[in-house]
mmCIF file of C-alpha atoms and ligand atoms in Angstrom:
data_model
loop_
_atom_site.group_PDB
_atom_site.id
_atom_site.type_symbol
_atom_site.label_atom_id
_atom_site.label_comp_id
_atom_site.label_asym_id
_atom_site.label_seq_id
_atom_site.Cartn_x
_atom_site.Cartn_y
_atom_site.Cartn_z
ATOM 1 C CA UNK W 1145 -0.032 -0.685 -0.126
ATOM 2 C CA UNK W 1146 1.162 4.034 -0.276
ATOM 3 C CA UNK W 1147 0.002 4.993 2.563
ATOM 4 C CA UNK W 1148 -2.348 7.358 1.320
ATOM 5 C CA UNK W 1149 -5.768 7.497 3.063
ATOM 6 C CA UNK W 1150 -9.058 10.396 1.522
ATOM 7 C CA UNK W 1151 -9.291 12.394 4.350
ATOM 8 C CA UNK W 1152 -13.001 15.002 3.870
ATOM 9 C CA UNK W 1153 -11.215 18.743 3.130
ATOM 10 C CA UNK W 1154 -14.507 20.267 2.708
ATOM 11 C CA UNK W 1155 -17.529 20.412 2.794
ATOM 12 C CA UNK W 1156 -20.444 22.410 1.047
ATOM 13 C CA UNK W 1157 -24.706 22.828 0.195
ATOM 14 C CA UNK W 1158 -27.032 24.884 -1.049
ATOM 15 C CA UNK W 1159 -30.953 24.559 -0.890
ATOM 16 C CA UNK W 1160 -33.185 27.035 -3.724
ATOM 17 C CA UNK W 1161 -34.195 30.475 -2.407
ATOM 18 C CA UNK W 1162 -38.420 28.698 -2.901
ATOM 19 C CA UNK W 1163 -39.810 27.124 -0.051
ATOM 20 C CA UNK W 1164 -42.902 25.101 -0.355
ATOM 21 C CA UNK W 1165 -44.679 24.116 2.754
ATOM 22 C CA UNK W 1166 -47.215 21.195 3.471
ATOM 23 C CA UNK W 1167 -49.818 23.835 3.366
ATOM 24 C CA UNK W 1168 -49.185 24.943 0.139
ATOM 25 C CA UNK W 1169 -49.103 21.468 -1.270
ATOM 26 C CA UNK W 1170 -52.562 20.696 0.249
ATOM 27 C CA UNK W 1171 -53.649 23.553 -2.323
ATOM 28 C CA UNK W 1172 -51.553 21.723 -5.517
ATOM 29 C CA UNK W 1173 -53.477 17.788 -4.248
ATOM 30 C CA UNK W 1174 -55.896 16.021 -1.609
ATOM 31 C CA UNK W 1175 -53.438 16.008 1.283
ATOM 32 C CA UNK W 1176 -52.628 17.539 4.542
ATOM 33 C CA UNK W 1177 -50.055 18.688 6.447
ATOM 34 C CA UNK W 1178 -50.944 16.214 9.076
ATOM 35 C CA UNK W 1179 -50.640 13.392 6.557
ATOM 36 C CA UNK W 1180 -47.533 14.746 5.293
ATOM 37 C CA UNK W 1181 -46.312 15.373 8.829
ATOM 38 C CA UNK W 1182 -47.094 11.906 10.147
ATOM 39 C CA UNK W 1183 -45.979 9.603 7.465
ATOM 40 C CA UNK W 1184 -42.420 11.333 6.519
ATOM 41 C CA UNK W 1185 -41.441 14.207 9.097
ATOM 42 C CA UNK W 1186 -41.187 16.028 5.939
ATOM 43 C CA UNK W 1187 -42.505 20.001 6.543
ATOM 44 C CA UNK W 1188 -41.455 21.752 3.450
ATOM 45 C CA UNK W 1189 -39.330 21.221 0.247
ATOM 46 C CA UNK W 1190 -36.540 23.915 -1.751
ATOM 47 C CA UNK W 1191 -37.831 24.317 -5.659
ATOM 48 C CA UNK W 1192 -35.438 25.254 -8.146
ATOM 49 C CA UNK W 1193 -36.323 28.731 -10.235
ATOM 50 C CA UNK W 1194 -37.662 28.357 -13.496
ATOM 51 C CA UNK W 1195 -34.151 28.348 -15.562
ATOM 52 C CA UNK W 1196 -32.048 27.622 -12.592
ATOM 53 C CA UNK W 1197 -30.511 24.012 -13.361
ATOM 54 C CA UNK W 1198 -29.021 21.023 -11.805
ATOM 55 C CA UNK W 1199 -25.476 21.892 -12.254
ATOM 56 C CA UNK W 1200 -26.367 25.876 -10.829
ATOM 57 C CA UNK W 1201 -26.982 23.864 -7.420
ATOM 58 C CA UNK W 1202 -23.939 22.154 -8.112
ATOM 59 C CA UNK W 1203 -21.593 24.690 -8.786
ATOM 60 C CA UNK W 1204 -22.961 26.715 -5.833
ATOM 61 C CA UNK W 1205 -22.354 23.981 -3.782
ATOM 62 C CA UNK W 1206 -18.999 22.718 -4.575
ATOM 63 C CA UNK W 1207 -17.994 26.795 -4.175
ATOM 64 C CA UNK W 1208 -18.614 26.143 -1.047
ATOM 65 C CA UNK W 1209 -17.606 23.026 0.287
ATOM 66 C CA UNK W 1210 -13.667 24.738 -1.989
ATOM 67 C CA UNK W 1211 -13.970 27.133 0.213
ATOM 68 C CA UNK W 1212 -14.030 25.259 3.329
ATOM 69 C CA UNK W 1213 -11.869 23.291 2.922
ATOM 70 C CA UNK W 1214 -9.248 26.333 2.161
ATOM 71 C CA UNK W 1215 -7.870 25.933 -1.633
ATOM 72 C CA UNK W 1216 -8.662 26.893 -4.557
ATOM 73 C CA UNK W 1217 -10.894 25.475 -8.113
ATOM 74 C CA UNK W 1218 -7.550 25.317 -9.840
ATOM 75 C CA UNK W 1219 -6.522 22.707 -7.195
ATOM 76 C CA UNK W 1220 -9.042 20.371 -8.224
ATOM 77 C CA UNK W 1221 -8.526 17.764 -10.191
ATOM 78 C CA UNK W 1222 -11.068 15.152 -10.896
ATOM 79 C CA UNK W 1223 -15.164 16.408 -10.811
ATOM 80 C CA UNK W 1224 -18.162 13.701 -10.007
ATOM 81 C CA UNK W 1225 -21.121 14.404 -9.399
ATOM 82 C CA UNK W 1226 -24.297 11.940 -8.489
ATOM 83 C CA UNK W 1227 -27.195 12.735 -10.120
ATOM 84 C CA UNK W 1228 -30.552 11.640 -11.705
ATOM 85 C CA UNK W 1229 -31.949 14.536 -13.114
ATOM 86 C CA UNK W 1230 -28.990 16.051 -15.330
ATOM 87 C CA UNK W 1231 -29.463 18.752 -17.273
ATOM 88 C CA UNK W 1232 -29.409 17.298 -20.423
ATOM 89 C CA UNK W 1233 -29.346 13.479 -21.483
ATOM 90 C CA UNK W 1234 -25.215 14.299 -22.645
ATOM 91 C CA UNK W 1235 -22.672 15.152 -21.548
ATOM 92 C CA UNK W 1236 -22.454 14.865 -18.111
ATOM 93 C CA UNK W 1237 -23.649 17.502 -15.571
ATOM 94 C CA UNK W 1238 -20.134 16.993 -14.192
ATOM 95 C CA UNK W 1239 -18.649 18.679 -17.039
ATOM 96 C CA UNK W 1240 -20.672 21.484 -16.820
ATOM 97 C CA UNK W 1241 -19.855 22.250 -13.250
ATOM 98 C CA UNK W 1242 -15.895 21.553 -13.656
ATOM 99 C CA UNK W 1243 -16.176 24.376 -16.445
ATOM 100 C CA UNK W 1244 -18.478 26.501 -14.446
ATOM 101 C CA UNK W 1245 -16.133 26.227 -11.614
ATOM 102 C CA UNK W 1246 -13.153 27.376 -13.906
ATOM 103 C CA UNK W 1247 -11.585 23.670 -13.303
ATOM 104 C CA UNK W 1248 -9.734 23.748 -16.597
ATOM 105 C CA UNK W 1249 -7.684 20.462 -15.549
ATOM 106 C CA UNK W 1250 -8.280 16.214 -14.697
ATOM 107 C CA UNK W 1251 -11.375 14.890 -15.965
ATOM 108 C CA UNK W 1252 -14.957 14.916 -14.879
ATOM 109 C CA UNK W 1253 -18.171 12.401 -14.434
ATOM 110 C CA UNK W 1254 -21.919 11.893 -13.580
ATOM 111 C CA UNK W 1255 -22.461 8.776 -10.867
ATOM 112 C CA UNK W 1256 -26.096 7.513 -11.684
ATOM 113 C CA UNK W 1257 -27.246 5.405 -8.591
ATOM 114 C CA UNK W 1258 -30.420 7.185 -7.554
ATOM 115 C CA UNK W 1259 -30.637 8.680 -3.796
ATOM 116 C CA UNK W 1260 -27.426 6.055 -3.313
ATOM 117 C CA UNK W 1261 -25.613 8.248 -5.596
ATOM 118 C CA UNK W 1262 -23.228 10.359 -3.378
ATOM 119 C CA UNK W 1263 -22.655 6.961 -1.509
ATOM 120 C CA UNK W 1264 -21.238 5.218 -4.206
ATOM 121 C CA UNK W 1265 -19.774 8.595 -5.328
ATOM 122 C CA UNK W 1266 -17.735 7.995 -2.064
ATOM 123 C CA UNK W 1267 -16.427 4.753 -2.318
ATOM 124 C CA UNK W 1268 -15.284 5.384 -5.790
ATOM 125 C CA UNK W 1269 -13.522 8.855 -5.482
ATOM 126 C CA UNK W 1270 -11.900 6.931 -1.861
ATOM 127 C CA UNK W 1271 -10.149 3.889 -4.680
ATOM 128 C CA UNK W 1272 -9.444 7.147 -6.907
ATOM 129 C CA UNK W 1273 -7.285 9.194 -4.647
ATOM 130 C CA UNK W 1274 -6.136 5.955 -3.032
ATOM 131 C CA UNK W 1275 -4.919 4.472 -6.455
ATOM 132 C CA UNK W 1276 -2.745 7.816 -6.564
ATOM 133 C CA UNK W 1277 -5.191 8.804 -9.769
ATOM 134 C CA UNK W 1278 -6.576 11.993 -8.065
ATOM 135 C CA UNK W 1279 -5.338 14.245 -4.508
ATOM 136 C CA UNK W 1280 -7.904 16.769 -4.579
ATOM 137 C CA UNK W 1281 -11.643 15.927 -5.922
ATOM 138 C CA UNK W 1282 -14.442 17.355 -6.209
ATOM 139 C CA UNK W 1283 -17.958 14.701 -4.958
ATOM 140 C CA UNK W 1284 -20.789 16.470 -5.075
ATOM 141 C CA UNK W 1285 -24.860 15.403 -4.841
ATOM 142 C CA UNK W 1286 -26.589 17.122 -6.392
ATOM 143 C CA UNK W 1287 -30.562 17.431 -7.815
ATOM 144 C CA UNK W 1288 -33.829 18.882 -9.461
ATOM 145 C CA UNK W 1289 -36.076 15.792 -8.277
ATOM 146 C CA UNK W 1290 -39.025 18.904 -8.674
ATOM 147 C CA UNK W 1291 -38.570 18.369 -12.255
ATOM 148 C CA UNK W 1292 -39.161 14.697 -12.670
ATOM 149 C CA UNK W 1293 -42.268 14.249 -9.988
ATOM 150 C CA UNK W 1294 -45.539 14.061 -11.516
ATOM 151 C CA UNK W 1295 -47.417 16.858 -9.725
ATOM 152 C CA UNK W 1296 -50.621 15.213 -9.660
ATOM 153 C CA UNK W 1297 -50.063 11.838 -8.170
ATOM 154 C CA UNK W 1298 -50.170 12.656 -4.474
ATOM 155 C CA UNK W 1299 -48.018 9.666 -3.213
ATOM 156 C CA UNK W 1300 -44.884 10.830 -4.534
ATOM 157 C CA UNK W 1301 -44.901 14.894 -5.200
ATOM 158 C CA UNK W 1302 -44.981 15.965 -1.514
ATOM 159 C CA UNK W 1303 -41.963 13.586 -0.699
ATOM 160 C CA UNK W 1304 -39.059 15.091 -2.958
ATOM 161 C CA UNK W 1305 -37.030 18.379 -3.163
ATOM 162 C CA UNK W 1306 -34.747 19.593 -4.998
ATOM 163 C CA UNK W 1307 -31.320 20.814 -3.587
ATOM 164 C CA UNK W 1308 -26.964 19.768 -3.238
ATOM 165 C CA UNK W 1309 -23.772 19.143 -0.969
ATOM 166 C CA UNK W 1310 -20.935 18.506 -1.452
ATOM 167 C CA UNK W 1311 -17.457 17.632 -0.200
ATOM 168 C CA UNK W 1312 -13.783 18.185 -0.844
ATOM 169 C CA UNK W 1313 -11.636 14.717 -0.499
ATOM 170 C CA UNK W 1314 -8.661 14.405 -0.050
ATOM 171 C CA UNK W 1315 -5.588 12.330 -0.663
ATOM 172 C CA UNK W 1316 -3.205 12.487 2.395
ATOM 173 C CA UNK W 1317 -0.229 10.221 3.857
ATOM 174 C CA UNK W 1318 0.049 10.328 7.166
ATOM 175 C CA UNK W 1319 -3.521 11.147 7.975
ATOM 176 C CA UNK W 1320 -3.618 8.762 10.808
ATOM 177 C CA UNK W 1321 -6.123 7.297 11.736
ATOM 178 C CA UNK W 1322 -8.343 9.668 9.897
ATOM 179 C CA UNK W 1323 -10.684 9.536 6.841
ATOM 180 C CA UNK W 1324 -12.799 6.727 4.741
ATOM 181 C CA UNK W 1325 -11.891 3.412 6.731
ATOM 182 C CA UNK W 1326 -14.450 1.015 4.306
ATOM 183 C CA UNK W 1327 -17.385 1.425 2.530
ATOM 184 C CA UNK W 1328 -20.081 -0.906 1.072
ATOM 185 C CA UNK W 1329 -21.965 -0.804 -2.105
ATOM 186 C CA UNK W 1330 -25.200 -3.134 -3.373
ATOM 187 C CA UNK W 1331 -27.747 -3.418 -5.939
ATOM 188 C CA UNK W 1332 -30.649 -5.460 -6.972
ATOM 189 C CA UNK W 1333 -31.892 -4.827 -10.351
ATOM 190 C CA UNK W 1334 -34.642 -7.162 -10.018
ATOM 191 C CA UNK W 1335 -36.564 -4.051 -8.193
ATOM 192 C CA UNK W 1336 -36.655 -1.985 -10.935
ATOM 193 C CA UNK W 1337 -40.075 -1.536 -10.677
ATOM 194 C CA UNK W 1338 -40.557 -0.463 -7.097
ATOM 195 C CA UNK W 1339 -39.368 3.317 -8.600
ATOM 196 C CA UNK W 1340 -38.454 4.036 -11.290
ATOM 197 C CA UNK W 1341 -38.949 7.025 -13.881
ATOM 198 C CA UNK W 1342 -41.387 5.694 -16.855
ATOM 199 C CA UNK W 1343 -39.155 7.482 -19.631
ATOM 200 C CA UNK W 1344 -36.352 8.167 -21.230
ATOM 201 C CA UNK W 1345 -33.957 8.596 -24.484
ATOM 202 C CA UNK W 1346 -33.881 4.461 -25.449
ATOM 203 C CA UNK W 1347 -37.274 3.428 -24.550
ATOM 204 C CA UNK W 1348 -39.710 6.885 -24.439
ATOM 205 C CA UNK W 1349 -37.675 9.712 -26.142
ATOM 206 C CA UNK W 1350 -39.362 11.587 -22.803
ATOM 207 C CA UNK W 1351 -38.090 12.542 -19.567
ATOM 208 C CA UNK W 1352 -40.936 10.483 -17.727
ATOM 209 C CA UNK W 1353 -41.949 10.869 -14.515
ATOM 210 C CA UNK W 1354 -40.889 8.767 -10.843
ATOM 211 C CA UNK W 1355 -43.297 6.101 -10.267
ATOM 212 C CA UNK W 1356 -42.753 4.388 -6.744
ATOM 213 C CA UNK W 1357 -44.521 1.963 -4.698
ATOM 214 C CA UNK W 1358 -44.291 3.243 -1.578
ATOM 215 C CA UNK W 1359 -44.533 0.740 0.692
ATOM 216 C CA UNK W 1360 -42.476 -1.873 -1.032
ATOM 217 C CA UNK W 1361 -40.082 0.510 -0.670
ATOM 218 C CA UNK W 1362 -39.946 1.924 2.646
ATOM 219 C CA UNK W 1363 -40.357 -2.447 3.748
ATOM 220 C CA UNK W 1364 -36.529 -2.798 1.466
ATOM 221 C CA UNK W 1365 -35.177 0.531 2.713
ATOM 222 C CA UNK W 1366 -35.012 -0.740 6.214
ATOM 223 C CA UNK W 1367 -33.902 -3.943 5.661
ATOM 224 C CA UNK W 1368 -31.261 -3.481 3.705
ATOM 225 C CA UNK W 1369 -29.361 -0.155 5.039
ATOM 226 C CA UNK W 1370 -29.776 -2.567 8.154
ATOM 227 C CA UNK W 1371 -27.977 -5.381 6.731
ATOM 228 C CA UNK W 1372 -25.358 -2.922 4.653
ATOM 229 C CA UNK W 1373 -24.677 -0.876 8.052
ATOM 230 C CA UNK W 1374 -23.346 -4.510 9.245
ATOM 231 C CA UNK W 1375 -21.449 -5.456 6.493
ATOM 232 C CA UNK W 1376 -19.547 -1.871 5.993
ATOM 233 C CA UNK W 1377 -17.992 -3.378 9.818
ATOM 234 C CA UNK W 1378 -16.756 -6.811 8.433
ATOM 235 C CA UNK W 1379 -12.762 -6.532 8.507
ATOM 236 C CA UNK W 1380 -12.804 -3.219 10.797
ATOM 237 C CA UNK W 1381 -11.803 -3.563 14.628
ATOM 238 C CA UNK W 1382 -15.311 -1.778 15.010
ATOM 239 C CA UNK W 1383 -18.763 -1.675 15.633
ATOM 240 C CA UNK W 1384 -21.936 -0.087 14.888
ATOM 241 C CA UNK W 1385 -21.735 0.995 19.217
ATOM 242 C CA UNK W 1386 -18.399 2.568 18.059
ATOM 243 C CA UNK W 1387 -20.719 5.116 15.352
ATOM 244 C CA UNK W 1388 -20.600 8.854 16.910
ATOM 245 C CA UNK W 1389 -23.214 10.066 14.037
ATOM 246 C CA UNK W 1390 -25.106 8.787 11.838
ATOM 247 C CA UNK W 1391 -25.580 10.842 8.355
ATOM 248 C CA UNK W 1392 -28.467 9.004 6.529
ATOM 249 C CA UNK W 1393 -30.318 9.719 2.829
ATOM 250 C CA UNK W 1394 -32.878 11.796 4.182
ATOM 251 C CA UNK W 1395 -35.867 9.569 2.746
ATOM 252 C CA UNK W 1396 -38.300 9.859 5.180
ATOM 253 C CA UNK W 1397 -37.913 9.990 9.454
ATOM 254 C CA UNK W 1398 -40.233 6.528 9.586
ATOM 255 C CA UNK W 1399 -37.467 5.140 7.461
ATOM 256 C CA UNK W 1400 -34.483 6.986 10.067
ATOM 257 C CA UNK W 1401 -36.013 5.705 13.287
ATOM 258 C CA UNK W 1402 -36.721 2.028 12.099
ATOM 259 C CA UNK W 1403 -33.620 1.625 10.754
ATOM 260 C CA UNK W 1404 -31.734 2.934 14.341
ATOM 261 C CA UNK W 1405 -33.876 0.892 16.047
ATOM 262 C CA UNK W 1406 -33.105 -2.297 14.432
ATOM 263 C CA UNK W 1407 -29.171 -1.531 14.205
ATOM 264 C CA UNK W 1408 -29.289 -0.683 18.540
ATOM 265 C CA UNK W 1409 -28.124 3.010 17.648
ATOM 266 C CA UNK W 1410 -29.795 5.469 19.512
ATOM 267 C CA UNK W 1411 -31.816 8.580 17.371
ATOM 268 C CA UNK W 1412 -29.944 11.341 18.642
ATOM 269 C CA UNK W 1413 -26.706 10.115 16.700
ATOM 270 C CA UNK W 1414 -28.882 10.300 13.470
ATOM 271 C CA UNK W 1415 -28.399 13.270 11.355
ATOM 272 C CA UNK W 1416 -32.136 14.189 10.769
ATOM 273 C CA UNK W 1417 -32.857 17.062 7.943
ATOM 274 C CA UNK W 1418 -35.701 15.799 6.335
ATOM 275 C CA UNK W 1419 -37.910 18.287 7.354
ATOM 276 C CA UNK W 1420 -36.508 21.066 6.276
ATOM 277 C CA UNK W 1421 -36.233 19.791 2.742
ATOM 278 C CA UNK W 1422 -37.833 16.630 1.804
ATOM 279 C CA UNK W 1423 -35.961 14.166 0.297
ATOM 280 C CA UNK W 1424 -32.868 15.342 -2.536
ATOM 281 C CA UNK W 1425 -32.381 11.865 -3.638
ATOM 282 C CA UNK W 1426 -28.151 12.026 -4.353
ATOM 283 C CA UNK W 1427 -27.833 15.221 -2.433
ATOM 284 C CA UNK W 1428 -29.419 14.827 0.706
ATOM 285 C CA UNK W 1429 -26.327 12.519 2.535
ATOM 286 C CA UNK W 1430 -24.082 15.944 1.751
ATOM 287 C CA UNK W 1431 -26.808 18.801 2.955
ATOM 288 C CA UNK W 1432 -27.295 16.886 6.136
ATOM 289 C CA UNK W 1433 -23.178 16.619 6.751
ATOM 290 C CA UNK W 1434 -23.106 20.025 6.123
ATOM 291 C CA UNK W 1435 -25.697 20.999 8.355
ATOM 292 C CA UNK W 1436 -23.922 18.155 10.918
ATOM 293 C CA UNK W 1437 -20.043 20.006 10.716
ATOM 294 C CA UNK W 1438 -20.954 23.777 10.847
ATOM 295 C CA UNK W 1439 -23.391 22.929 14.000
ATOM 296 C CA UNK W 1440 -20.781 21.458 15.360
ATOM 297 C CA UNK W 1441 -22.396 18.537 16.128
ATOM 298 C CA UNK W 1442 -19.373 16.145 13.944
ATOM 299 C CA UNK W 1443 -15.955 17.030 15.469
ATOM 300 C CA UNK W 1444 -12.348 16.281 14.229
ATOM 301 C CA UNK W 1445 -12.113 12.935 15.278
ATOM 302 C CA UNK W 1446 -15.480 11.340 15.166
ATOM 303 C CA UNK W 1447 -16.912 8.261 13.834
ATOM 304 C CA UNK W 1448 -19.364 9.107 11.544
ATOM 305 C CA UNK W 1449 -21.518 6.611 8.789
ATOM 306 C CA UNK W 1450 -23.081 7.335 5.617
ATOM 307 C CA UNK W 1451 -25.634 5.498 4.264
ATOM 308 C CA UNK W 1452 -28.422 5.535 1.846
ATOM 309 C CA UNK W 1453 -30.513 3.588 -0.909
ATOM 310 C CA UNK W 1454 -32.476 4.347 -4.152
ATOM 311 C CA UNK W 1455 -33.713 3.230 -7.210
ATOM 312 C CA UNK W 1456 -32.453 0.352 -9.225
ATOM 313 C CA UNK W 1457 -32.267 -1.160 -6.256
ATOM 314 C CA UNK W 1458 -28.943 0.717 -5.451
ATOM 315 C CA UNK W 1459 -27.717 0.838 -1.200
ATOM 316 C CA UNK W 1460 -24.474 1.491 -0.239
ATOM 317 C CA UNK W 1461 -22.250 2.614 3.422
ATOM 318 C CA UNK W 1462 -19.285 4.192 3.979
ATOM 319 C CA UNK W 1463 -16.898 4.899 7.472
ATOM 320 C CA UNK W 1464 -15.073 7.463 7.650
ATOM 321 C CA UNK W 1465 -13.518 9.118 10.704
ATOM 322 C CA UNK W 1466 -13.544 13.098 10.540
HETATM 323 N N1 LIG X 2568 -52.176 12.451 1.303
HETATM 324 C C1 LIG X 2568 -52.758 11.703 2.133
HETATM 325 N N2 LIG X 2568 -53.532 10.815 1.570
HETATM 326 C C2 LIG X 2568 -52.189 9.759 1.140
HETATM 327 C C3 LIG X 2568 -50.874 10.708 0.463
HETATM 328 C C4 LIG X 2568 -51.208 12.017 1.285
HETATM 329 N N3 LIG X 2568 -49.390 12.451 0.187
HETATM 330 N N4 LIG X 2568 -50.262 9.583 -0.332
HETATM 331 C C5 LIG X 2568 -50.694 8.474 -0.029
HETATM 332 N N5 LIG X 2568 -51.762 8.859 0.702
HETATM 333 C C6 LIG X 2568 -53.195 7.742 1.342
HETATM 334 C C7 LIG X 2568 -53.296 6.635 0.228
HETATM 335 O O1 LIG X 2568 -53.768 6.837 -0.840
HETATM 336 C C8 LIG X 2568 -53.700 5.031 1.639
HETATM 337 O O2 LIG X 2568 -54.967 5.760 1.248
HETATM 338 P P1 LIG X 2568 -56.087 4.385 1.511
HETATM 339 O O3 LIG X 2568 -55.810 3.236 2.417
HETATM 340 O O4 LIG X 2568 -57.302 4.932 1.197
HETATM 341 O O5 LIG X 2568 -55.613 3.045 0.086
HETATM 342 C C9 LIG X 2568 -52.865 5.913 2.685
HETATM 343 O O6 LIG X 2568 -52.727 7.347 2.732
HETATM 344 C C10 LIG X 2568 -52.175 4.655 2.753
HETATM 345 O O7 LIG X 2568 -50.795 5.029 1.862
HETATM 346 P P2 LIG X 2568 -49.646 4.138 2.065
HETATM 347 O O8 LIG X 2568 -48.370 4.018 0.528
HETATM 348 O O9 LIG X 2568 -49.574 2.849 2.736
HETATM 349 O O10 LIG X 2568 -48.454 4.677 3.093
HETATM 350 P P3 LIG X 2568 -47.603 4.060 4.131
HETATM 351 O O11 LIG X 2568 -47.612 4.898 5.546
HETATM 352 O O12 LIG X 2568 -46.725 3.476 3.432
HETATM 353 O O13 LIG X 2568 -46.897 6.056 3.386
HETATM 354 C C11 LIG X 2568 -45.365 6.605 2.328
HETATM 355 C C12 LIG X 2568 -46.611 6.165 2.525
HETATM 356 C C13 LIG X 2568 -44.769 8.024 3.225
HETATM 357 C C14 LIG X 2568 -44.808 7.260 0.664
HETATM 358 C C15 LIG X 2568 -44.514 5.377 2.577
HETATM 359 O O14 LIG X 2568 -44.501 4.138 1.953
HETATM 360 C C16 LIG X 2568 -42.945 6.105 2.418
HETATM 361 O O15 LIG X 2568 -41.816 6.980 2.883
HETATM 362 N N6 LIG X 2568 -41.847 4.326 1.635
HETATM 363 C C17 LIG X 2568 -40.686 4.892 1.403
HETATM 364 C C18 LIG X 2568 -40.443 5.745 -0.232
HETATM 365 C C19 LIG X 2568 -39.452 6.700 -0.074
HETATM 366 O O16 LIG X 2568 -38.810 6.424 0.641
HETATM 367 N N7 LIG X 2568 -38.961 6.828 -0.683
HETATM 368 C C20 LIG X 2568 -37.467 7.121 -1.706
HETATM 369 C C21 LIG X 2568 -36.846 6.804 -2.884
HETATM 370 S S1 LIG X 2568 -35.880 5.283 -1.826
HETATM 371 C C22 LIG X 2568 -35.246 5.116 -0.846
HETATM 372 O O17 LIG X 2568 -34.718 6.649 -0.787
HETATM 373 C C23 LIG X 2568 -35.378 4.891 0.215
#
């Protein structure tokens, strides 16, 4: 081994200005604040303005993460954007973000693993960095899910929102026990029909709308997430009881509570932001991470667990010493 470890050098996030409350949702579809809060824990979501694209959200979050890392955009040698709502079918949104940040060296590409995209990206980035291909990597989760929602389907449109979160990951020698310790990724394509978008360039030549069998997704989410968290500890000398903070994908308050309960982890160790922005897919883990770092909960030396599950199904977890 070359002794390089991947440390989180900076975090940042961005939410569009426009907030849509549950009361406003109740004027669009047959729902209520009480139903949404009780079933999901969501109070409001942010919606991108007309003409505000996934790349714009990503650039805003990326700038903040670069600033937090105390480096210049010119130091970034790789940009990865996790998104299921790219600006265009091609090229990758990451390449637009690279240009938007004024980065002219290195490479940029997207990862498509829906709500697990950031956790997938975390693992891919760690391997690129430890393999010596990147020294300062900007990983962003950014989504404009409002653009793929069926705004007449109350069972889905109340759940999602737009946003972006980012981290700068840096390869360091002599980082001690700091940095990414382990990651696990999984997918199961046989569950495609439980959560998907019913369009695409090769099928319908349209963008399509999100379709979900919510109750089935819920059941699988809790089981898969609890399993992957156990698996990520295999081969380490740590266990779930060592976790200081869980930063989960923010899909639904009840999924967060049920997963923590299944793992025997105290609810006050779970970072919860779903109430403020709903499910922002690949953006949700870095949005929650940014909040908990900035408000002082996550501190140097803490053991932090990231986990997510989404369409595909895809799911994964990463363990990182802050
Ligand atoms: N407002 C009012 N009533 C509603 C709404 C709404 N927005 N949506 C559904 N209902 C109704 C249903 O029509 C149903 O009525 P019925 O009993 O007369 O048929 C009733 O509420 C119960 O519906 P369920 O789907 O059984 O409700 P449930 O308690 O399962 O909650 C929810 C639905 C919130 C979607 C839940 O299943 C869930 O969170 N699933 C996970 C989905 C998820 O998080 N997906 C994100 C992507 S994957 C991931 O990120 C993990």
